[in-house]
Coordinates of C-alpha atoms in Angstrom, one line a residue:
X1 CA -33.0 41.0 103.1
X2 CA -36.6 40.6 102.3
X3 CA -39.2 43.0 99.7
X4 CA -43.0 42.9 100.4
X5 CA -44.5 43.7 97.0
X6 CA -48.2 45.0 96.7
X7 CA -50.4 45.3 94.0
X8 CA -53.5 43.4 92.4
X9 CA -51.6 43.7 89.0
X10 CA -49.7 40.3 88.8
X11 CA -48.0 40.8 85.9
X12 CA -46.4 44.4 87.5
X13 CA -45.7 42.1 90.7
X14 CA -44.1 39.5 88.9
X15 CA -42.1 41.8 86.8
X16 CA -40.9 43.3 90.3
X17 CA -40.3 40.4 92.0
X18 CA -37.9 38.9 89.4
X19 CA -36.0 42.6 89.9
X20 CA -35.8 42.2 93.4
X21 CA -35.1 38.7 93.6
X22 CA -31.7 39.2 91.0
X23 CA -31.4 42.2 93.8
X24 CA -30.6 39.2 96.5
X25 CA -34.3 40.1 98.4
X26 CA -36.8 36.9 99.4
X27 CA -39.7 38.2 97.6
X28 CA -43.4 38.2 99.4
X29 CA -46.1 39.5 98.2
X30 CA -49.8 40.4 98.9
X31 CA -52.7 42.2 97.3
X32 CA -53.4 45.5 98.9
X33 CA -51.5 47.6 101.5
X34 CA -53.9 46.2 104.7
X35 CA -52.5 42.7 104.2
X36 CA -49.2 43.9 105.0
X37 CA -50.1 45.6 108.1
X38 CA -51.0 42.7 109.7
X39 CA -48.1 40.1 107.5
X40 CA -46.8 38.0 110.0
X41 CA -43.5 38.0 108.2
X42 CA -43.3 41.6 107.9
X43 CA -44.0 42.1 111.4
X44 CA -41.5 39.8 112.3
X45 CA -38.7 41.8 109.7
X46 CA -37.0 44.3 111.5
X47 CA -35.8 45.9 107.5
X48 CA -37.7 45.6 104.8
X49 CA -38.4 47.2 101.4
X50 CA -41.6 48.0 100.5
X51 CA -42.5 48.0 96.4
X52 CA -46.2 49.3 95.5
X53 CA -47.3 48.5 92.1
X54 CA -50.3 50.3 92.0
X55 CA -50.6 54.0 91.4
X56 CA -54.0 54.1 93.1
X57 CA -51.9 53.1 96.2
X58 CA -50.0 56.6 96.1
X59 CA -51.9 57.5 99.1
X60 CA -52.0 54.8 101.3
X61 CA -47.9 53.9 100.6
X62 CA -47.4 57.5 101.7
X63 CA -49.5 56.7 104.8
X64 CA -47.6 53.5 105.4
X65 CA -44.1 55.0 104.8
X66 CA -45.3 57.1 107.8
X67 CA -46.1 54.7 110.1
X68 CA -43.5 52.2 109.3
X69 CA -40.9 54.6 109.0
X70 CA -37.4 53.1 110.6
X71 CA -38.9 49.5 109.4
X72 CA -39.8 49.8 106.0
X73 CA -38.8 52.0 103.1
X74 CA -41.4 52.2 100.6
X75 CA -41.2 52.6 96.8
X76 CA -44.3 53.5 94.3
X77 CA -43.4 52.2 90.8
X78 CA -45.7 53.8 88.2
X79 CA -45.7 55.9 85.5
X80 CA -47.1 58.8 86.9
X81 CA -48.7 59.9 90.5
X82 CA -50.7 62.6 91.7
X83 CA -48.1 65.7 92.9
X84 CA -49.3 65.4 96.7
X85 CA -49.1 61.8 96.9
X86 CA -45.4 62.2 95.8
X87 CA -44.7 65.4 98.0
X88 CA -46.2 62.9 101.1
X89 CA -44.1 59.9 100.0
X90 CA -41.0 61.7 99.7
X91 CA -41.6 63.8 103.0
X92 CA -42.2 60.9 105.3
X93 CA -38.4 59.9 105.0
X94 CA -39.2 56.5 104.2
X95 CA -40.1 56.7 100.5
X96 CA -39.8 57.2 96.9
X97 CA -41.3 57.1 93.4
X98 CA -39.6 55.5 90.5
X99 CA -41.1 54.9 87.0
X100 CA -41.1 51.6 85.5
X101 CA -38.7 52.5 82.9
X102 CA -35.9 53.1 85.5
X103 CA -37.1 50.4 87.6
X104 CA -34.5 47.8 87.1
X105 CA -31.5 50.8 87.5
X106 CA -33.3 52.7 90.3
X107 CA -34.2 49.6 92.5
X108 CA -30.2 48.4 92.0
X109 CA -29.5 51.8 93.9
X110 CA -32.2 51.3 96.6
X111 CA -31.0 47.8 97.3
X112 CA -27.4 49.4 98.2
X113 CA -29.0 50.8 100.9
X114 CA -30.1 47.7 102.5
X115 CA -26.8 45.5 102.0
X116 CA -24.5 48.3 104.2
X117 CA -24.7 47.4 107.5
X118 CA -27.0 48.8 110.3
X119 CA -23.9 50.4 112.6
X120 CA -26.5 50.9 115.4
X121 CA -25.0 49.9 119.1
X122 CA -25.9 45.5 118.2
X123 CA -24.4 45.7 114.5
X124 CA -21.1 44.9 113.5
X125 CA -18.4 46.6 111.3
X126 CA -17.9 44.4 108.4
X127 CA -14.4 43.9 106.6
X128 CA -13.9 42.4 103.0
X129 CA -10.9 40.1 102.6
X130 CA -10.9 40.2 98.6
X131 CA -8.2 37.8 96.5
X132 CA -6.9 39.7 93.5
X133 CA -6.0 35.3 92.9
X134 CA -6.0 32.4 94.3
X135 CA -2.8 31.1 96.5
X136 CA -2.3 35.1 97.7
X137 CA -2.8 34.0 101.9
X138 CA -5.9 35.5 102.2
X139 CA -7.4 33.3 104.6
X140 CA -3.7 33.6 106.2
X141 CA -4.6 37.7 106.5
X142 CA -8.3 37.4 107.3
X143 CA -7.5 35.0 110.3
X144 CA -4.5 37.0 111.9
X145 CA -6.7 40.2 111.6
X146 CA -9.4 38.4 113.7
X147 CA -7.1 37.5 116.4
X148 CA -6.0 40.5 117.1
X149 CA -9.1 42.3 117.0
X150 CA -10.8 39.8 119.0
X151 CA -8.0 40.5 121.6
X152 CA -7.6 44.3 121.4
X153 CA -10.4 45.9 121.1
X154 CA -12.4 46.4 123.9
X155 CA -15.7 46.9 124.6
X156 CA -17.2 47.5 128.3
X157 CA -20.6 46.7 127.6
X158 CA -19.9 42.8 126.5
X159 CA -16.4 42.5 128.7
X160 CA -14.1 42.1 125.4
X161 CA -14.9 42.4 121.3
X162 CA -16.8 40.1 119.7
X163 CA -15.7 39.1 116.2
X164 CA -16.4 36.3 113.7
X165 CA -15.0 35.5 110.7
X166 CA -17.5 33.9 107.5
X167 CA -15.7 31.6 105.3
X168 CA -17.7 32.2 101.9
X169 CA -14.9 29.8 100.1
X170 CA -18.8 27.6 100.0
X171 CA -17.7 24.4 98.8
X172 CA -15.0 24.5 101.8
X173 CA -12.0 26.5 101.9
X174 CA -9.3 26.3 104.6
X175 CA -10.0 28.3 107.3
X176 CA -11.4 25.9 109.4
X177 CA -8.4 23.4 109.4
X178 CA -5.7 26.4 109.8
X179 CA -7.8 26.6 113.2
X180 CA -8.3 23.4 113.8
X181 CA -11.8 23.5 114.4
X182 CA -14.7 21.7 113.0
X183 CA -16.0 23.6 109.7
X184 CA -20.0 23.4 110.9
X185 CA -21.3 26.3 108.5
X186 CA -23.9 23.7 106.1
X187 CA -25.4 26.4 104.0
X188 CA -27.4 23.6 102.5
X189 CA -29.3 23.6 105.4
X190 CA -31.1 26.9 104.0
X191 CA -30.9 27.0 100.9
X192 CA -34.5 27.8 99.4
X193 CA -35.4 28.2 103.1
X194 CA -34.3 31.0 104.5
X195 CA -36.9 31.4 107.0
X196 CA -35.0 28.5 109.1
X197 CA -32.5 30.6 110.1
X198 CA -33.3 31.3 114.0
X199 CA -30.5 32.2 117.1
X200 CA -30.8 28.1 117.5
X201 CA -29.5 27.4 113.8
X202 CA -26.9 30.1 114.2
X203 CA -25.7 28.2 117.0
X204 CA -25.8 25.2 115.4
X205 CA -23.3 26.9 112.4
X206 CA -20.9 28.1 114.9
X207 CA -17.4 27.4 115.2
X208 CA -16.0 28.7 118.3
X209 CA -12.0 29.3 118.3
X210 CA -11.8 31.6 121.4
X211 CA -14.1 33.4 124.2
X212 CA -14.1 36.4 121.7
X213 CA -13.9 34.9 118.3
X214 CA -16.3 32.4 116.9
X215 CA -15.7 31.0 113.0
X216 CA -18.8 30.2 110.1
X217 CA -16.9 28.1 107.9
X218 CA -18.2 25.2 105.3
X219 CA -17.7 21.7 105.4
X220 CA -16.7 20.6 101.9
X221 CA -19.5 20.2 99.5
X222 CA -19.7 19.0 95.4
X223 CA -22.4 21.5 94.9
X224 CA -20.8 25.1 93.8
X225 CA -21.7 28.5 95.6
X226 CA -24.0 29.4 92.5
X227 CA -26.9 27.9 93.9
X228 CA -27.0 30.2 96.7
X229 CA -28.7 33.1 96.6
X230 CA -27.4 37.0 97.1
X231 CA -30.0 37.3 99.5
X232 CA -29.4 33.9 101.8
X233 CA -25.9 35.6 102.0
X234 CA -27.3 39.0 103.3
X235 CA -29.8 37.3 105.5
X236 CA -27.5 35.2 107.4
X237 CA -25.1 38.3 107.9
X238 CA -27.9 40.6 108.8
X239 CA -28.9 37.8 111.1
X240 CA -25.6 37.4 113.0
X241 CA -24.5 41.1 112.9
X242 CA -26.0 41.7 116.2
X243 CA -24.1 39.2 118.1
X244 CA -20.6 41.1 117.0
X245 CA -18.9 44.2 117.1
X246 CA -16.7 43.1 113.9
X247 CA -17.2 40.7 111.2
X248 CA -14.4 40.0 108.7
X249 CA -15.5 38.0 105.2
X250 CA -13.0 35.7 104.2
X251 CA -14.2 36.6 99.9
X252 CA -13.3 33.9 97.3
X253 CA -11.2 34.6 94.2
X254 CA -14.1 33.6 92.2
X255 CA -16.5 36.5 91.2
X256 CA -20.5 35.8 92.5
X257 CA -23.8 37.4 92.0
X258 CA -23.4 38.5 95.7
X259 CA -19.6 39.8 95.4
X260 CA -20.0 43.6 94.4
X261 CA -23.0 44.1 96.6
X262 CA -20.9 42.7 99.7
X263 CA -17.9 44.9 98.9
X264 CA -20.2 47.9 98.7
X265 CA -21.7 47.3 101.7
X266 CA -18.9 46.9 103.8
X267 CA -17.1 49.0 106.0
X268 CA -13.6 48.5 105.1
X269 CA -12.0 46.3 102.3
X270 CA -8.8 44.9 102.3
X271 CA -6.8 43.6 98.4
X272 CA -5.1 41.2 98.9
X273 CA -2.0 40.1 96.0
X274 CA 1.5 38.8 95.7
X275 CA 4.5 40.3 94.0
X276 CA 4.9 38.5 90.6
X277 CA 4.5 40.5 87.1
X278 CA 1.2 38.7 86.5
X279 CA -0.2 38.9 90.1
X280 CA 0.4 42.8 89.9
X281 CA -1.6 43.5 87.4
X282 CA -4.3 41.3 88.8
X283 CA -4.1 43.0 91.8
X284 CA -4.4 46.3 90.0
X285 CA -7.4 45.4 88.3
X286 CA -8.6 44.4 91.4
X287 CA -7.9 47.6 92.8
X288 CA -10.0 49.1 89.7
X289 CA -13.0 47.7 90.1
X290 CA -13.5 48.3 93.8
X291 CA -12.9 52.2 93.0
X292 CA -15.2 51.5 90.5
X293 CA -18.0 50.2 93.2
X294 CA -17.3 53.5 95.4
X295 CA -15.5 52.0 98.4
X296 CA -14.1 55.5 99.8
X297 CA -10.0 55.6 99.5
X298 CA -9.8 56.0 103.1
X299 CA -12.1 52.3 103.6
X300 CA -10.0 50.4 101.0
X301 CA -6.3 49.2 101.7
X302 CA -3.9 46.7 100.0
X303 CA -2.4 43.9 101.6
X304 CA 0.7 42.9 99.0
X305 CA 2.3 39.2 100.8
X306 CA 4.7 37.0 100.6
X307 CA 7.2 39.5 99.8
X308 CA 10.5 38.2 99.6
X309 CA 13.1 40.4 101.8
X310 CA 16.7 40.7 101.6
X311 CA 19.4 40.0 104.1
X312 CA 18.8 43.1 106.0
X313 CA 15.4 42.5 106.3
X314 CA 14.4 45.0 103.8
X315 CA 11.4 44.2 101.3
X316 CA 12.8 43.5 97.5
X317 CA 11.4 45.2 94.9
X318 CA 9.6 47.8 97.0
X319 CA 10.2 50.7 95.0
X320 CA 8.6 48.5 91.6
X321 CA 5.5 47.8 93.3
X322 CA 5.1 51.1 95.1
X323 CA 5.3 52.2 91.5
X324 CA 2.5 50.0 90.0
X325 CA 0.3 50.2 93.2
X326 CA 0.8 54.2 93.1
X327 CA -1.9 56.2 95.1
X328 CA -3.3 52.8 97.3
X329 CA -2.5 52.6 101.1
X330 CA 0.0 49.6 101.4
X331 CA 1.1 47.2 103.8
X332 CA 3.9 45.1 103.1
X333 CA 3.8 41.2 104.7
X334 CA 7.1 39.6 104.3
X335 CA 7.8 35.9 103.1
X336 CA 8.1 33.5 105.9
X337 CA 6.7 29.6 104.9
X338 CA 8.6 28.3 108.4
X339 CA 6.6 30.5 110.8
X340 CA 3.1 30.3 108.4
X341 CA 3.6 26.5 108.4
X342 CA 4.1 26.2 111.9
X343 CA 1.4 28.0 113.1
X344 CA -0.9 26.3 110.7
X345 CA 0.6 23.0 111.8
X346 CA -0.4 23.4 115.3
X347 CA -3.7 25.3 114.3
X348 CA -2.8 28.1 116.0
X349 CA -2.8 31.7 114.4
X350 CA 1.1 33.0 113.8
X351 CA 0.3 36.5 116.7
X352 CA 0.0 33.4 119.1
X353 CA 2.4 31.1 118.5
X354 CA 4.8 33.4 116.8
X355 CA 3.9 37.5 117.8
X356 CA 7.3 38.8 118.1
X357 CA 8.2 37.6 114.6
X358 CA 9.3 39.8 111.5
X359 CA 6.3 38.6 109.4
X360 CA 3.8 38.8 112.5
X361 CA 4.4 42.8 113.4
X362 CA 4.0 43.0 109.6
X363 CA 1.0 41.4 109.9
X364 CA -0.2 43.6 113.3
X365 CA 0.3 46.8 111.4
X366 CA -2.7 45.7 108.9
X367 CA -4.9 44.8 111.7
X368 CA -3.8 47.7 113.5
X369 CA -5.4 50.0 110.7
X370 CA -8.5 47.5 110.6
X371 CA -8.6 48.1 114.0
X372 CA -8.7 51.8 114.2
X373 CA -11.9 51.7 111.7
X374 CA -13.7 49.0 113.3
X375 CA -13.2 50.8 116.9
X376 CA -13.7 54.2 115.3
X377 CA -11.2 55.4 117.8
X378 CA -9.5 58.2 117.2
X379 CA -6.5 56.7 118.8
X380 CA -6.5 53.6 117.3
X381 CA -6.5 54.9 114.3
X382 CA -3.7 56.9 114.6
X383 CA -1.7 54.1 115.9
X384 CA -2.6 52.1 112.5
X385 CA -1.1 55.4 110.7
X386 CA 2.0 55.2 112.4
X387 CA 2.6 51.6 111.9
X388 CA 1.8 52.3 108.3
X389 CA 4.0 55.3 107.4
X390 CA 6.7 53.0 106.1
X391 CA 4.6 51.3 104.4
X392 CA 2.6 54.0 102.6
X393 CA 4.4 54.7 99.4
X394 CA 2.7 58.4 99.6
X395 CA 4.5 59.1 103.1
X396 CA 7.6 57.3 102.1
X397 CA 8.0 60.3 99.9
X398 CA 7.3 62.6 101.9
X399 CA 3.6 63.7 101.0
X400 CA 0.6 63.9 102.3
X401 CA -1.4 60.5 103.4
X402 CA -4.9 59.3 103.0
X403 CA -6.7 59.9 106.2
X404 CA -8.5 57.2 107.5

């Protein structure tokens, strides 16, 4: 994401760009509004936010909110502005006034806007895999889901879905080795440089598992993920969202600067827990503070695995943990370490090298509901609610569901 900040005032432009910089934005900025017309990095940005710190400006932002309108969205910070300049901002669509002693709150909203994904016919869905702790199979979920997305959904225009899958465990999770490919995703390469990142450096970060399904995973690293920005993270998944029709973010268990903007901005997010006293109530204040970000009920599901079963095949404990989880769509993944371990042993996903087992059609009914949002098929969807009816404590009972 990248903010163009205008003004001769370099104090007001500093004071903005730290603001948008905490925001996740690379910050540019110039002195008046005809420098920007003709910014070659602008030009080149097909989204950008436009902050004017100059109330003499009013006019000429409102001009250029015209003109750039579907590019840029523009923002006048001052204290005051003349009535018409405001009623021209507003009108054009592509602008707004704040005053500086909102900025910080008001400019925390605007930036909302530019994390969600653009859903246009080249972007990509986007699905948040989010830990309630570590050791809960995330990375397990996150990878099944891809692989059955990458084979069912289709898509005429490019012959088959298109899905990857961004590791952001950054100092090298697992994902990579339970596919047995090599883990080529070296943020290093741009941190601090952002403006590196081309279609040939996306290549070069590629991990390709399948025809349909290509990997961004990280090589292990000493450095922590703190060193890398909100706004590298955005960039890079602006930058790639035009190559896919789904991308699924494999989230780590620790919280970042970039974490609650991510979950906001995505499409669908999916909690993922175990079945222990302690995990539950992580998982429920997990669960919390994503309803607390306003992820819609319908966009927000909870993956509760490694569930141990009993000789009938029946989960333990379900009726406890519908209890505690009351009110959340659940899907139940059964405890199976042969089948896991196998797969990951011949770094192969378990719906290839085990599809017809107990824990894998548990398994297909989550990505079956993933499926129906990412599509936005009608059917699909209604295929996900079916598979989920026994797992949806609400419906178990006999009353009405969340619709999707």
């Amino acid at each position: 994401m990248r903010c163009f900040i205008v003004g001769a005032d370099t104090q007001a432009a500093a004071r903005l760009g730290s603001v948008a910089a905490d925001l996740g934005f690379t910050v540019s900025t110039l002195a008046a509004m005809d420098a920007l017309r003709i910014d070659k990095q602008f030009l080149a940005t097909p989204r950008a936010l436009v902050l004017v710190a100059d109330s003499s400006l009013a006019f000429e932002a409102a001009d250029f909110a015209v003109q750039a309108a579907g590019q840029a969205f523009v923002v006048l910070v001052a204290d005051t502005v003349v009535p018409e300049a405001y009623k021209a901002l507003v009108r054009s669509g592509s602008g707004e006034w704040i005053q500086w002693g909102s900025c910080e709150v008001e400019l925390a909203e605007v930036a909302l806007g530019f994390s969600a994904p653009a859903h246009s016919d080249g972007g990509a869905r986007v699905v948040s895999f989010l830990p309630s702790k570590g050791g809960v199979g995330n990375t397990t979920l996150v990878i099944e889901a891809a692989v059955h997305l990458s084979n069912r959904l289709a898509n005429p225009r490019r012959g088959g879905a298109r899905v990857a899958v961004l590791d952001l465990n950054l100092q090298g999770g697992t994902l990579a080795d339970c596919l047995d490919v090599e883990p080529r995703f070296d943020i290093a390469e741009i941190v601090g440089r952002p403006e590196r990142l081309d279609e040939q450096l996306i290549e070069v970060f590629t991990s390709r598992y399948a025809n349909r399904l290509d990997i961004f995973a990280s090589p292990m690293r000493a450095s922590g993920a703190e060193e890398v920005g909100p706004g590298l993270i955005f960039t890079f998944i602006d930058a790639i969202s035009a190559r896919y029709d789904a991308i699924l973010l494999d989230l780590p268990e620790t919280w970042l600067a970039w974490t609650d903007t991510l979950i906001q901005g995505s499409d669908a997010v999916v909690v993922t827990g175990t079945t222990t006293v302690p995990a539950l109530r992580r998982l429920s204040l997990r669960l919390a503070h994503v309803a607390d970000l306003g992820v819609p009920e319908g966009k927000r599901a909870v993956a509760v695995n490694q569930v141990c079963t009993d000789l009938f095949g029946r989960f333990k404990r379900r009726p406890e943990i519908e209890r505690v989880l009351d009110g959340h769509r659940l899907f139940f993944v059964r405890r199976d370490g042969s089948a896991l371990e196998d797969a990951s042993d011949s770094g192969r996903p378990l719906l290839e090298s085990a599809p017809d087992s107990r824990v894998g059609r548990d398994i297909r009914r989550l990505a079956t509901w993933i499926e129906g949002l990412v599509a936005g098929s009608a059917a699909a969807a209604k295929g996900g609610e079916a598979d989920a009816r026994e797992t949806d404590p609400r419906k178990a009972r006999g009353r009405q569901g969340i619709a999707a």
